[in-house]
Amino acid sequence: MARTPQPPVRPQQRPAPQRPDPHPSGAVPPAVPRELVPRHVAVVMDGNGRWANARGLPRTAGHAAGEAALLDVVAGAIEIGVTHVSAYAFSTENWKRSPEEVRFLMGFSRDVLRRQRDTLDSWGVRVRWAGRRPRLWKSVVTELEEAERRTRDNDVCTLTMCVNYGGRAELADAARDIARDAAAGLLDPEKVTEKTVQRYLDEPDLPDVDLFLRSSGEQRTSNFMIWQSAYAELVFLPEPWPDVDRRVLWRAVEEYARRDRRYGAAIDRPEA
């Protein structure tokens, strides 16, 4: 007996990304020309511990309060048109902190991804992970990899979570891998260029950082994305990280838009 033809199986279509909820204040992003909006913003989320201690709380309370700040900054990035946000969540130097704080940060990094994964996915955010695998809790690696898998087809904004990451460590790892491939005859040492090094970084397709933000008034880059930030505009925020939200990001974007980025070039403009 002939079988009844079955309709072709269509691939399941993902729902369209949702826009983040507006800021509770009703604030909207400033009217910055699209070509003046930074493509990639790197964020050093500093001041959590000092914010907590100033309120008579343990340092870990400040890290917990910073979760909402990160989510709101990503929302603001989407609203103003930033396509890449990289967040310094745990550095290779943070292992020097107290065992209690390290344990909290490991568990917190895992739980933030678990709590916020659905929201980020609904916004069309692609989550990536940059950093070293050794020493990280297996449960943290599992959540990072699951977030990457779940959101890999999203293209509204890319959030790179830098966990167990250091700029020098990234370059050292790249140099090691380049040397290994050169010794194996897979790479000609005489043809190693900046583009070669780029291919060996943690996230080789990540664009250069345009705007580098650090909260809490400190004015240093602290080993964060030192290759990618070679020509970044630096903006140091007075607010500790838990007090940062999308409005602070927008203020920094306006500052960025006013800057003259020359990349080593110059124009002769004698004063009248």
PDB file of C-alpha atoms in Angstrom:
ATOM      1  CA  MET A   1       0.000   0.000   0.000  1.00  0.00           C
ATOM      2  CA  ALA A   2       1.367   3.386  -0.987  1.00  0.00           C
ATOM      3  CA  ARG A   3       2.346   5.617   1.875  1.00  0.00           C
ATOM      4  CA  THR A   4       0.726   8.995   2.286  1.00  0.00           C
ATOM      5  CA  PRO A   5       3.292  11.692   1.412  1.00  0.00           C
ATOM      6  CA  GLN A   6       4.445  13.547   4.471  1.00  0.00           C
ATOM      7  CA  PRO A   7       5.010  17.305   4.440  1.00  0.00           C
ATOM      8  CA  PRO A   8       8.683  18.314   4.509  1.00  0.00           C
ATOM      9  CA  VAL A   9      10.136  18.919   7.948  1.00  0.00           C
ATOM     10  CA  ARG A  10      10.914  22.597   8.303  1.00  0.00           C
ATOM     11  CA  PRO A  11      13.691  23.726  10.616  1.00  0.00           C
ATOM     12  CA  GLN A  12      12.364  25.223  13.813  1.00  0.00           C
ATOM     13  CA  GLN A  13      12.518  28.989  13.543  1.00  0.00           C
ATOM     14  CA  ARG A  14      13.907  30.878  16.515  1.00  0.00           C
ATOM     15  CA  PRO A  15      11.707  33.674  17.845  1.00  0.00           C
ATOM     16  CA  ALA A  16      12.783  37.198  17.000  1.00  0.00           C
ATOM     17  CA  PRO A  17      14.979  38.792  19.683  1.00  0.00           C
ATOM     18  CA  GLN A  18      13.183  40.859  22.294  1.00  0.00           C
ATOM     19  CA  ARG A  19      14.214  44.390  23.114  1.00  0.00           C
ATOM     20  CA  PRO A  20      15.421  44.853  26.696  1.00  0.00           C
ATOM     21  CA  ASP A  21      13.002  46.543  29.051  1.00  0.00           C
ATOM     22  CA  PRO A  22      13.450  50.321  29.223  1.00  0.00           C
ATOM     23  CA  HIS A  23      15.446  51.755  32.100  1.00  0.00           C
ATOM     24  CA  PRO A  24      13.190  52.347  35.148  1.00  0.00           C
ATOM     25  CA  SER A  25      13.969  56.068  34.949  1.00  0.00           C
ATOM     26  CA  GLY A  26      12.559  56.249  31.438  1.00  0.00           C
ATOM     27  CA  ALA A  27      15.966  57.310  30.087  1.00  0.00           C
ATOM     28  CA  VAL A  28      16.603  56.650  26.399  1.00  0.00           C
ATOM     29  CA  PRO A  29      19.967  56.427  24.611  1.00  0.00           C
ATOM     30  CA  PRO A  30      21.429  59.698  23.328  1.00  0.00           C
ATOM     31  CA  ALA A  31      21.287  60.470  19.617  1.00  0.00           C
ATOM     32  CA  VAL A  32      24.857  59.508  18.721  1.00  0.00           C
ATOM     33  CA  PRO A  33      25.488  59.046  14.959  1.00  0.00           C
ATOM     34  CA  ARG A  34      25.771  55.354  14.171  1.00  0.00           C
ATOM     35  CA  GLU A  35      29.296  55.689  12.787  1.00  0.00           C
ATOM     36  CA  LEU A  36      30.450  57.236  16.085  1.00  0.00           C
ATOM     37  CA  VAL A  37      29.111  54.441  18.296  1.00  0.00           C
ATOM     38  CA  PRO A  38      31.908  52.079  19.427  1.00  0.00           C
ATOM     39  CA  ARG A  39      31.625  48.601  18.038  1.00  0.00           C
ATOM     40  CA  HIS A  40      33.417  46.886  20.929  1.00  0.00           C
ATOM     41  CA  VAL A  41      33.355  48.011  24.573  1.00  0.00           C
ATOM     42  CA  ALA A  42      35.646  46.343  27.125  1.00  0.00           C
ATOM     43  CA  VAL A  43      34.673  46.715  30.773  1.00  0.00           C
ATOM     44  CA  VAL A  44      36.746  46.355  33.932  1.00  0.00           C
ATOM     45  CA  MET A  45      34.104  45.935  36.642  1.00  0.00           C
ATOM     46  CA  ASP A  46      36.043  47.492  39.512  1.00  0.00           C
ATOM     47  CA  GLY A  47      35.017  48.724  42.957  1.00  0.00           C
ATOM     48  CA  ASN A  48      32.684  45.939  44.093  1.00  0.00           C
ATOM     49  CA  GLY A  49      34.567  45.272  47.317  1.00  0.00           C
ATOM     50  CA  ARG A  50      34.988  48.930  48.224  1.00  0.00           C
ATOM     51  CA  TRP A  51      31.309  49.585  47.476  1.00  0.00           C
ATOM     52  CA  ALA A  52      30.346  46.812  49.908  1.00  0.00           C
ATOM     53  CA  ASN A  53      32.853  47.752  52.642  1.00  0.00           C
ATOM     54  CA  ALA A  54      31.628  51.364  52.565  1.00  0.00           C
ATOM     55  CA  ARG A  55      28.193  50.001  53.489  1.00  0.00           C
ATOM     56  CA  GLY A  56      29.459  47.734  56.252  1.00  0.00           C
ATOM     57  CA  LEU A  57      29.060  44.648  54.062  1.00  0.00           C
ATOM     58  CA  PRO A  58      31.513  41.896  53.103  1.00  0.00           C
ATOM     59  CA  ARG A  59      33.274  42.226  49.741  1.00  0.00           C
ATOM     60  CA  THR A  60      31.209  39.390  48.292  1.00  0.00           C
ATOM     61  CA  ALA A  61      28.052  41.517  48.667  1.00  0.00           C
ATOM     62  CA  GLY A  62      29.557  43.979  46.210  1.00  0.00           C
ATOM     63  CA  HIS A  63      30.165  41.264  43.639  1.00  0.00           C
ATOM     64  CA  ALA A  64      26.567  40.130  44.028  1.00  0.00           C
ATOM     65  CA  ALA A  65      25.322  43.687  43.514  1.00  0.00           C
ATOM     66  CA  GLY A  66      27.388  43.936  40.319  1.00  0.00           C
ATOM     67  CA  GLU A  67      25.289  41.318  38.527  1.00  0.00           C
ATOM     68  CA  ALA A  68      22.444  43.750  37.858  1.00  0.00           C
ATOM     69  CA  ALA A  69      24.938  46.367  36.673  1.00  0.00           C
ATOM     70  CA  LEU A  70      26.367  44.039  34.022  1.00  0.00           C
ATOM     71  CA  LEU A  71      22.928  43.047  32.760  1.00  0.00           C
ATOM     72  CA  ASP A  72      21.843  46.692  32.515  1.00  0.00           C
ATOM     73  CA  VAL A  73      25.033  47.681  30.676  1.00  0.00           C
ATOM     74  CA  VAL A  74      24.412  44.914  28.122  1.00  0.00           C
ATOM     75  CA  ALA A  75      20.849  46.188  27.734  1.00  0.00           C
ATOM     76  CA  GLY A  76      22.162  49.706  27.157  1.00  0.00           C
ATOM     77  CA  ALA A  77      24.713  48.424  24.648  1.00  0.00           C
ATOM     78  CA  ILE A  78      21.934  46.814  22.630  1.00  0.00           C
ATOM     79  CA  GLU A  79      19.840  49.990  22.758  1.00  0.00           C
ATOM     80  CA  ILE A  80      22.612  52.290  21.516  1.00  0.00           C
ATOM     81  CA  GLY A  81      24.047  49.871  18.948  1.00  0.00           C
ATOM     82  CA  VAL A  82      27.227  48.455  20.540  1.00  0.00           C
ATOM     83  CA  THR A  83      27.735  44.981  19.063  1.00  0.00           C
ATOM     84  CA  HIS A  84      30.419  43.572  21.391  1.00  0.00           C
ATOM     85  CA  VAL A  85      30.847  43.816  25.169  1.00  0.00           C
ATOM     86  CA  SER A  86      33.745  42.111  26.946  1.00  0.00           C
ATOM     87  CA  ALA A  87      33.534  41.848  30.735  1.00  0.00           C
ATOM     88  CA  TYR A  88      36.520  41.160  33.010  1.00  0.00           C
ATOM     89  CA  ALA A  89      34.818  38.701  35.361  1.00  0.00           C
ATOM     90  CA  PHE A  90      37.817  36.894  36.911  1.00  0.00           C
ATOM     91  CA  SER A  91      41.471  37.539  36.111  1.00  0.00           C
ATOM     92  CA  THR A  92      44.442  35.194  36.245  1.00  0.00           C
ATOM     93  CA  GLU A  93      45.656  37.373  39.145  1.00  0.00           C
ATOM     94  CA  ASN A  94      42.424  37.036  41.143  1.00  0.00           C
ATOM     95  CA  TRP A  95      43.587  33.650  42.441  1.00  0.00           C
ATOM     96  CA  LYS A  96      45.726  35.675  44.882  1.00  0.00           C
ATOM     97  CA  ARG A  97      42.615  36.786  46.766  1.00  0.00           C
ATOM     98  CA  SER A  98      41.386  35.061  49.903  1.00  0.00           C
ATOM     99  CA  PRO A  99      40.143  31.476  49.470  1.00  0.00           C
ATOM    100  CA  GLU A 100      36.691  32.613  50.623  1.00  0.00           C
ATOM    101  CA  GLU A 101      36.465  35.304  47.946  1.00  0.00           C
ATOM    102  CA  VAL A 102      37.808  32.991  45.231  1.00  0.00           C
ATOM    103  CA  ARG A 103      35.215  30.348  46.144  1.00  0.00           C
ATOM    104  CA  PHE A 104      32.470  32.966  46.027  1.00  0.00           C
ATOM    105  CA  LEU A 105      33.603  34.303  42.650  1.00  0.00           C
ATOM    106  CA  MET A 106      33.773  30.819  41.147  1.00  0.00           C
ATOM    107  CA  GLY A 107      30.281  29.940  42.314  1.00  0.00           C
ATOM    108  CA  PHE A 108      28.974  33.377  41.421  1.00  0.00           C
ATOM    109  CA  SER A 109      30.367  33.227  37.855  1.00  0.00           C
ATOM    110  CA  ARG A 110      28.616  29.882  37.418  1.00  0.00           C
ATOM    111  CA  ASP A 111      25.323  31.008  38.894  1.00  0.00           C
ATOM    112  CA  VAL A 112      25.153  34.327  37.030  1.00  0.00           C
ATOM    113  CA  LEU A 113      25.303  32.484  33.720  1.00  0.00           C
ATOM    114  CA  ARG A 114      22.654  30.040  34.894  1.00  0.00           C
ATOM    115  CA  ARG A 115      20.352  32.841  36.090  1.00  0.00           C
ATOM    116  CA  GLN A 116      20.797  35.228  33.166  1.00  0.00           C
ATOM    117  CA  ARG A 117      21.240  32.843  30.244  1.00  0.00           C
ATOM    118  CA  ASP A 118      17.567  32.866  29.260  1.00  0.00           C
ATOM    119  CA  THR A 119      17.350  36.662  29.407  1.00  0.00           C
ATOM    120  CA  LEU A 120      20.504  37.155  27.333  1.00  0.00           C
ATOM    121  CA  ASP A 121      19.322  34.569  24.828  1.00  0.00           C
ATOM    122  CA  SER A 122      15.947  36.283  24.493  1.00  0.00           C
ATOM    123  CA  TRP A 123      17.737  39.562  23.703  1.00  0.00           C
ATOM    124  CA  GLY A 124      19.722  37.908  20.922  1.00  0.00           C
ATOM    125  CA  VAL A 125      23.010  38.049  22.852  1.00  0.00           C
ATOM    126  CA  ARG A 126      25.728  35.581  21.945  1.00  0.00           C
ATOM    127  CA  VAL A 127      27.784  34.573  24.986  1.00  0.00           C
ATOM    128  CA  ARG A 128      31.470  33.716  24.483  1.00  0.00           C
ATOM    129  CA  TRP A 129      34.191  32.700  26.936  1.00  0.00           C
ATOM    130  CA  ALA A 130      37.802  33.885  26.884  1.00  0.00           C
ATOM    131  CA  GLY A 131      40.325  32.594  29.412  1.00  0.00           C
ATOM    132  CA  ARG A 132      42.322  29.619  30.577  1.00  0.00           C
ATOM    133  CA  ARG A 133      40.629  26.338  31.443  1.00  0.00           C
ATOM    134  CA  PRO A 134      43.127  25.049  34.083  1.00  0.00           C
ATOM    135  CA  ARG A 135      42.140  25.715  37.739  1.00  0.00           C
ATOM    136  CA  LEU A 136      38.550  26.669  36.874  1.00  0.00           C
ATOM    137  CA  TRP A 137      35.819  24.687  38.570  1.00  0.00           C
ATOM    138  CA  LYS A 138      34.336  22.075  36.270  1.00  0.00           C
ATOM    139  CA  SER A 139      30.858  23.454  36.994  1.00  0.00           C
ATOM    140  CA  VAL A 140      31.961  26.930  35.834  1.00  0.00           C
ATOM    141  CA  VAL A 141      33.369  25.518  32.582  1.00  0.00           C
ATOM    142  CA  THR A 142      30.141  23.574  32.052  1.00  0.00           C
ATOM    143  CA  GLU A 143      27.984  26.708  32.408  1.00  0.00           C
ATOM    144  CA  LEU A 144      30.280  28.749  30.152  1.00  0.00           C
ATOM    145  CA  GLU A 145      30.192  26.091  27.449  1.00  0.00           C
ATOM    146  CA  GLU A 146      26.434  25.639  27.762  1.00  0.00           C
ATOM    147  CA  ALA A 147      25.891  29.403  27.404  1.00  0.00           C
ATOM    148  CA  GLU A 148      28.109  29.391  24.308  1.00  0.00           C
ATOM    149  CA  ARG A 149      26.212  26.444  22.816  1.00  0.00           C
ATOM    150  CA  ARG A 150      22.789  27.821  23.578  1.00  0.00           C
ATOM    151  CA  THR A 151      23.423  31.311  22.184  1.00  0.00           C
ATOM    152  CA  ARG A 152      25.800  30.543  19.309  1.00  0.00           C
ATOM    153  CA  ASP A 153      23.316  31.623  16.604  1.00  0.00           C
ATOM    154  CA  ASN A 154      22.497  35.003  18.195  1.00  0.00           C
ATOM    155  CA  ASP A 155      23.806  38.110  16.455  1.00  0.00           C
ATOM    156  CA  VAL A 156      22.394  41.203  18.183  1.00  0.00           C
ATOM    157  CA  CYS A 157      25.337  41.602  20.571  1.00  0.00           C
ATOM    158  CA  THR A 158      28.248  39.402  21.688  1.00  0.00           C
ATOM    159  CA  LEU A 159      29.033  39.262  25.410  1.00  0.00           C
ATOM    160  CA  THR A 160      32.502  37.839  26.033  1.00  0.00           C
ATOM    161  CA  MET A 161      32.855  36.671  29.616  1.00  0.00           C
ATOM    162  CA  CYS A 162      36.554  36.807  30.491  1.00  0.00           C
ATOM    163  CA  VAL A 163      36.946  34.210  33.241  1.00  0.00           C
ATOM    164  CA  ASN A 164      40.437  33.183  34.367  1.00  0.00           C
ATOM    165  CA  TYR A 165      41.676  35.617  31.736  1.00  0.00           C
ATOM    166  CA  GLY A 166      44.787  37.787  31.546  1.00  0.00           C
ATOM    167  CA  GLY A 167      46.147  39.788  28.622  1.00  0.00           C
ATOM    168  CA  ARG A 168      49.724  38.602  29.164  1.00  0.00           C
ATOM    169  CA  ALA A 169      48.560  35.021  29.654  1.00  0.00           C
ATOM    170  CA  GLU A 170      46.656  35.207  26.360  1.00  0.00           C
ATOM    171  CA  LEU A 171      49.748  36.448  24.513  1.00  0.00           C
ATOM    172  CA  ALA A 172      51.996  33.880  26.214  1.00  0.00           C
ATOM    173  CA  ASP A 173      49.604  31.097  25.197  1.00  0.00           C
ATOM    174  CA  ALA A 174      49.514  32.420  21.632  1.00  0.00           C
ATOM    175  CA  ALA A 175      53.340  32.586  21.502  1.00  0.00           C
ATOM    176  CA  ARG A 176      53.594  29.014  22.791  1.00  0.00           C
ATOM    177  CA  ASP A 177      51.169  27.717  20.162  1.00  0.00           C
ATOM    178  CA  ILE A 178      52.902  29.652  17.371  1.00  0.00           C
ATOM    179  CA  ALA A 179      56.268  28.217  18.451  1.00  0.00           C
ATOM    180  CA  ARG A 180      54.825  24.700  18.574  1.00  0.00           C
ATOM    181  CA  ASP A 181      53.365  24.988  15.071  1.00  0.00           C
ATOM    182  CA  ALA A 182      56.579  26.503  13.740  1.00  0.00           C
ATOM    183  CA  ALA A 183      58.617  23.625  15.222  1.00  0.00           C
ATOM    184  CA  ALA A 184      56.205  21.158  13.608  1.00  0.00           C
ATOM    185  CA  GLY A 185      56.729  22.804  10.225  1.00  0.00           C
ATOM    186  CA  LEU A 186      53.150  24.086  10.078  1.00  0.00           C
ATOM    187  CA  LEU A 187      54.201  27.730  10.203  1.00  0.00           C
ATOM    188  CA  ASP A 188      57.101  29.662   8.686  1.00  0.00           C
ATOM    189  CA  PRO A 189      58.648  31.813  11.472  1.00  0.00           C
ATOM    190  CA  GLU A 190      59.718  34.390   8.873  1.00  0.00           C
ATOM    191  CA  LYS A 191      56.089  34.944   7.914  1.00  0.00           C
ATOM    192  CA  VAL A 192      54.684  35.544  11.403  1.00  0.00           C
ATOM    193  CA  THR A 193      52.799  38.859  11.349  1.00  0.00           C
ATOM    194  CA  GLU A 194      50.305  40.663  13.562  1.00  0.00           C
ATOM    195  CA  LYS A 195      47.552  38.825  11.690  1.00  0.00           C
ATOM    196  CA  THR A 196      49.232  35.537  12.603  1.00  0.00           C
ATOM    197  CA  VAL A 197      49.222  36.425  16.299  1.00  0.00           C
ATOM    198  CA  GLN A 198      45.559  37.453  16.040  1.00  0.00           C
ATOM    199  CA  ARG A 199      44.646  33.976  14.786  1.00  0.00           C
ATOM    200  CA  TYR A 200      46.133  32.406  17.930  1.00  0.00           C
ATOM    201  CA  LEU A 201      44.282  34.571  20.472  1.00  0.00           C
ATOM    202  CA  ASP A 202      41.459  33.197  22.646  1.00  0.00           C
ATOM    203  CA  GLU A 203      38.784  34.756  20.416  1.00  0.00           C
ATOM    204  CA  PRO A 204      40.509  35.482  17.082  1.00  0.00           C
ATOM    205  CA  ASP A 205      37.394  36.930  15.444  1.00  0.00           C
ATOM    206  CA  LEU A 206      36.810  39.465  18.229  1.00  0.00           C
ATOM    207  CA  PRO A 207      37.181  43.004  16.829  1.00  0.00           C
ATOM    208  CA  ASP A 208      39.614  45.458  18.397  1.00  0.00           C
ATOM    209  CA  VAL A 209      38.356  47.297  21.468  1.00  0.00           C
ATOM    210  CA  ASP A 210      37.105  50.792  20.628  1.00  0.00           C
ATOM    211  CA  LEU A 211      36.078  51.933  24.100  1.00  0.00           C
ATOM    212  CA  PHE A 212      37.768  50.704  27.282  1.00  0.00           C
ATOM    213  CA  LEU A 213      35.811  51.396  30.476  1.00  0.00           C
ATOM    214  CA  ARG A 214      36.957  51.018  34.051  1.00  0.00           C
ATOM    215  CA  SER A 215      34.747  51.868  37.003  1.00  0.00           C
ATOM    216  CA  SER A 216      35.556  53.130  40.507  1.00  0.00           C
ATOM    217  CA  GLY A 217      38.053  55.820  39.557  1.00  0.00           C
ATOM    218  CA  GLU A 218      41.132  53.645  39.081  1.00  0.00           C
ATOM    219  CA  GLN A 219      43.121  54.633  35.987  1.00  0.00           C
ATOM    220  CA  ARG A 220      44.880  51.522  34.717  1.00  0.00           C
ATOM    221  CA  THR A 221      44.068  48.675  32.362  1.00  0.00           C
ATOM    222  CA  SER A 222      45.095  45.843  34.725  1.00  0.00           C
ATOM    223  CA  ASN A 223      46.225  43.358  32.079  1.00  0.00           C
ATOM    224  CA  PHE A 224      42.854  43.299  30.296  1.00  0.00           C
ATOM    225  CA  MET A 225      42.801  42.793  26.526  1.00  0.00           C
ATOM    226  CA  ILE A 226      46.164  44.466  26.033  1.00  0.00           C
ATOM    227  CA  TRP A 227      46.427  43.263  22.416  1.00  0.00           C
ATOM    228  CA  GLN A 228      42.862  44.182  21.451  1.00  0.00           C
ATOM    229  CA  SER A 229      43.005  47.572  23.223  1.00  0.00           C
ATOM    230  CA  ALA A 230      46.117  48.907  21.481  1.00  0.00           C
ATOM    231  CA  TYR A 231      44.146  51.853  20.060  1.00  0.00           C
ATOM    232  CA  ALA A 232      41.175  51.890  22.428  1.00  0.00           C
ATOM    233  CA  GLU A 233      39.832  55.123  23.876  1.00  0.00           C
ATOM    234  CA  LEU A 234      40.091  54.939  27.667  1.00  0.00           C
ATOM    235  CA  VAL A 235      37.284  56.261  29.875  1.00  0.00           C
ATOM    236  CA  PHE A 236      37.607  55.982  33.650  1.00  0.00           C
ATOM    237  CA  LEU A 237      34.318  56.144  35.524  1.00  0.00           C
ATOM    238  CA  PRO A 238      34.070  57.539  39.056  1.00  0.00           C
ATOM    239  CA  GLU A 239      31.208  55.203  40.003  1.00  0.00           C
ATOM    240  CA  PRO A 240      31.958  51.832  41.632  1.00  0.00           C
ATOM    241  CA  TRP A 241      30.682  49.005  39.479  1.00  0.00           C
ATOM    242  CA  PRO A 242      27.439  48.284  41.431  1.00  0.00           C
ATOM    243  CA  ASP A 243      26.377  51.909  40.790  1.00  0.00           C
ATOM    244  CA  VAL A 244      26.946  51.659  37.011  1.00  0.00           C
ATOM    245  CA  ASP A 245      24.005  51.249  34.655  1.00  0.00           C
ATOM    246  CA  ARG A 246      23.194  51.848  30.990  1.00  0.00           C
ATOM    247  CA  ARG A 247      23.064  55.613  31.500  1.00  0.00           C
ATOM    248  CA  VAL A 248      26.711  55.573  32.583  1.00  0.00           C
ATOM    249  CA  LEU A 249      27.569  53.545  29.476  1.00  0.00           C
ATOM    250  CA  TRP A 250      25.745  56.066  27.287  1.00  0.00           C
ATOM    251  CA  ARG A 251      27.664  58.910  28.894  1.00  0.00           C
ATOM    252  CA  ALA A 252      30.902  57.137  28.068  1.00  0.00           C
ATOM    253  CA  VAL A 253      29.762  56.552  24.488  1.00  0.00           C
ATOM    254  CA  GLU A 254      29.093  60.277  24.126  1.00  0.00           C
ATOM    255  CA  GLU A 255      32.617  60.985  25.406  1.00  0.00           C
ATOM    256  CA  TYR A 256      33.979  58.452  22.916  1.00  0.00           C
ATOM    257  CA  ALA A 257      32.076  60.106  20.047  1.00  0.00           C
ATOM    258  CA  ARG A 258      33.747  63.448  20.811  1.00  0.00           C
ATOM    259  CA  ARG A 259      37.263  62.031  20.527  1.00  0.00           C
ATOM    260  CA  ASP A 260      39.454  62.294  17.434  1.00  0.00           C
ATOM    261  CA  ARG A 261      40.778  58.818  16.619  1.00  0.00           C
ATOM    262  CA  ARG A 262      43.820  59.077  14.304  1.00  0.00           C
ATOM    263  CA  TYR A 263      45.536  55.675  14.687  1.00  0.00           C
ATOM    264  CA  GLY A 264      48.981  57.248  14.432  1.00  0.00           C
ATOM    265  CA  ALA A 265      48.124  59.576  11.564  1.00  0.00           C
ATOM    266  CA  ALA A 266      47.990  63.370  11.879  1.00  0.00           C
ATOM    267  CA  ILE A 267      46.720  66.363   9.961  1.00  0.00           C
ATOM    268  CA  ASP A 268      48.673  69.623   9.802  1.00  0.00           C
ATOM    269  CA  ARG A 269      46.340  72.363  11.116  1.00  0.00           C
ATOM    270  CA  PRO A 270      48.321  75.497  11.946  1.00  0.00           C
ATOM    271  CA  GLU A 271      46.607  77.810  14.400  1.00  0.00           C
ATOM    272  CA  ALA A 272      45.314  81.045  12.859  1.00  0.00           C
TER     273      ALA A 272
END
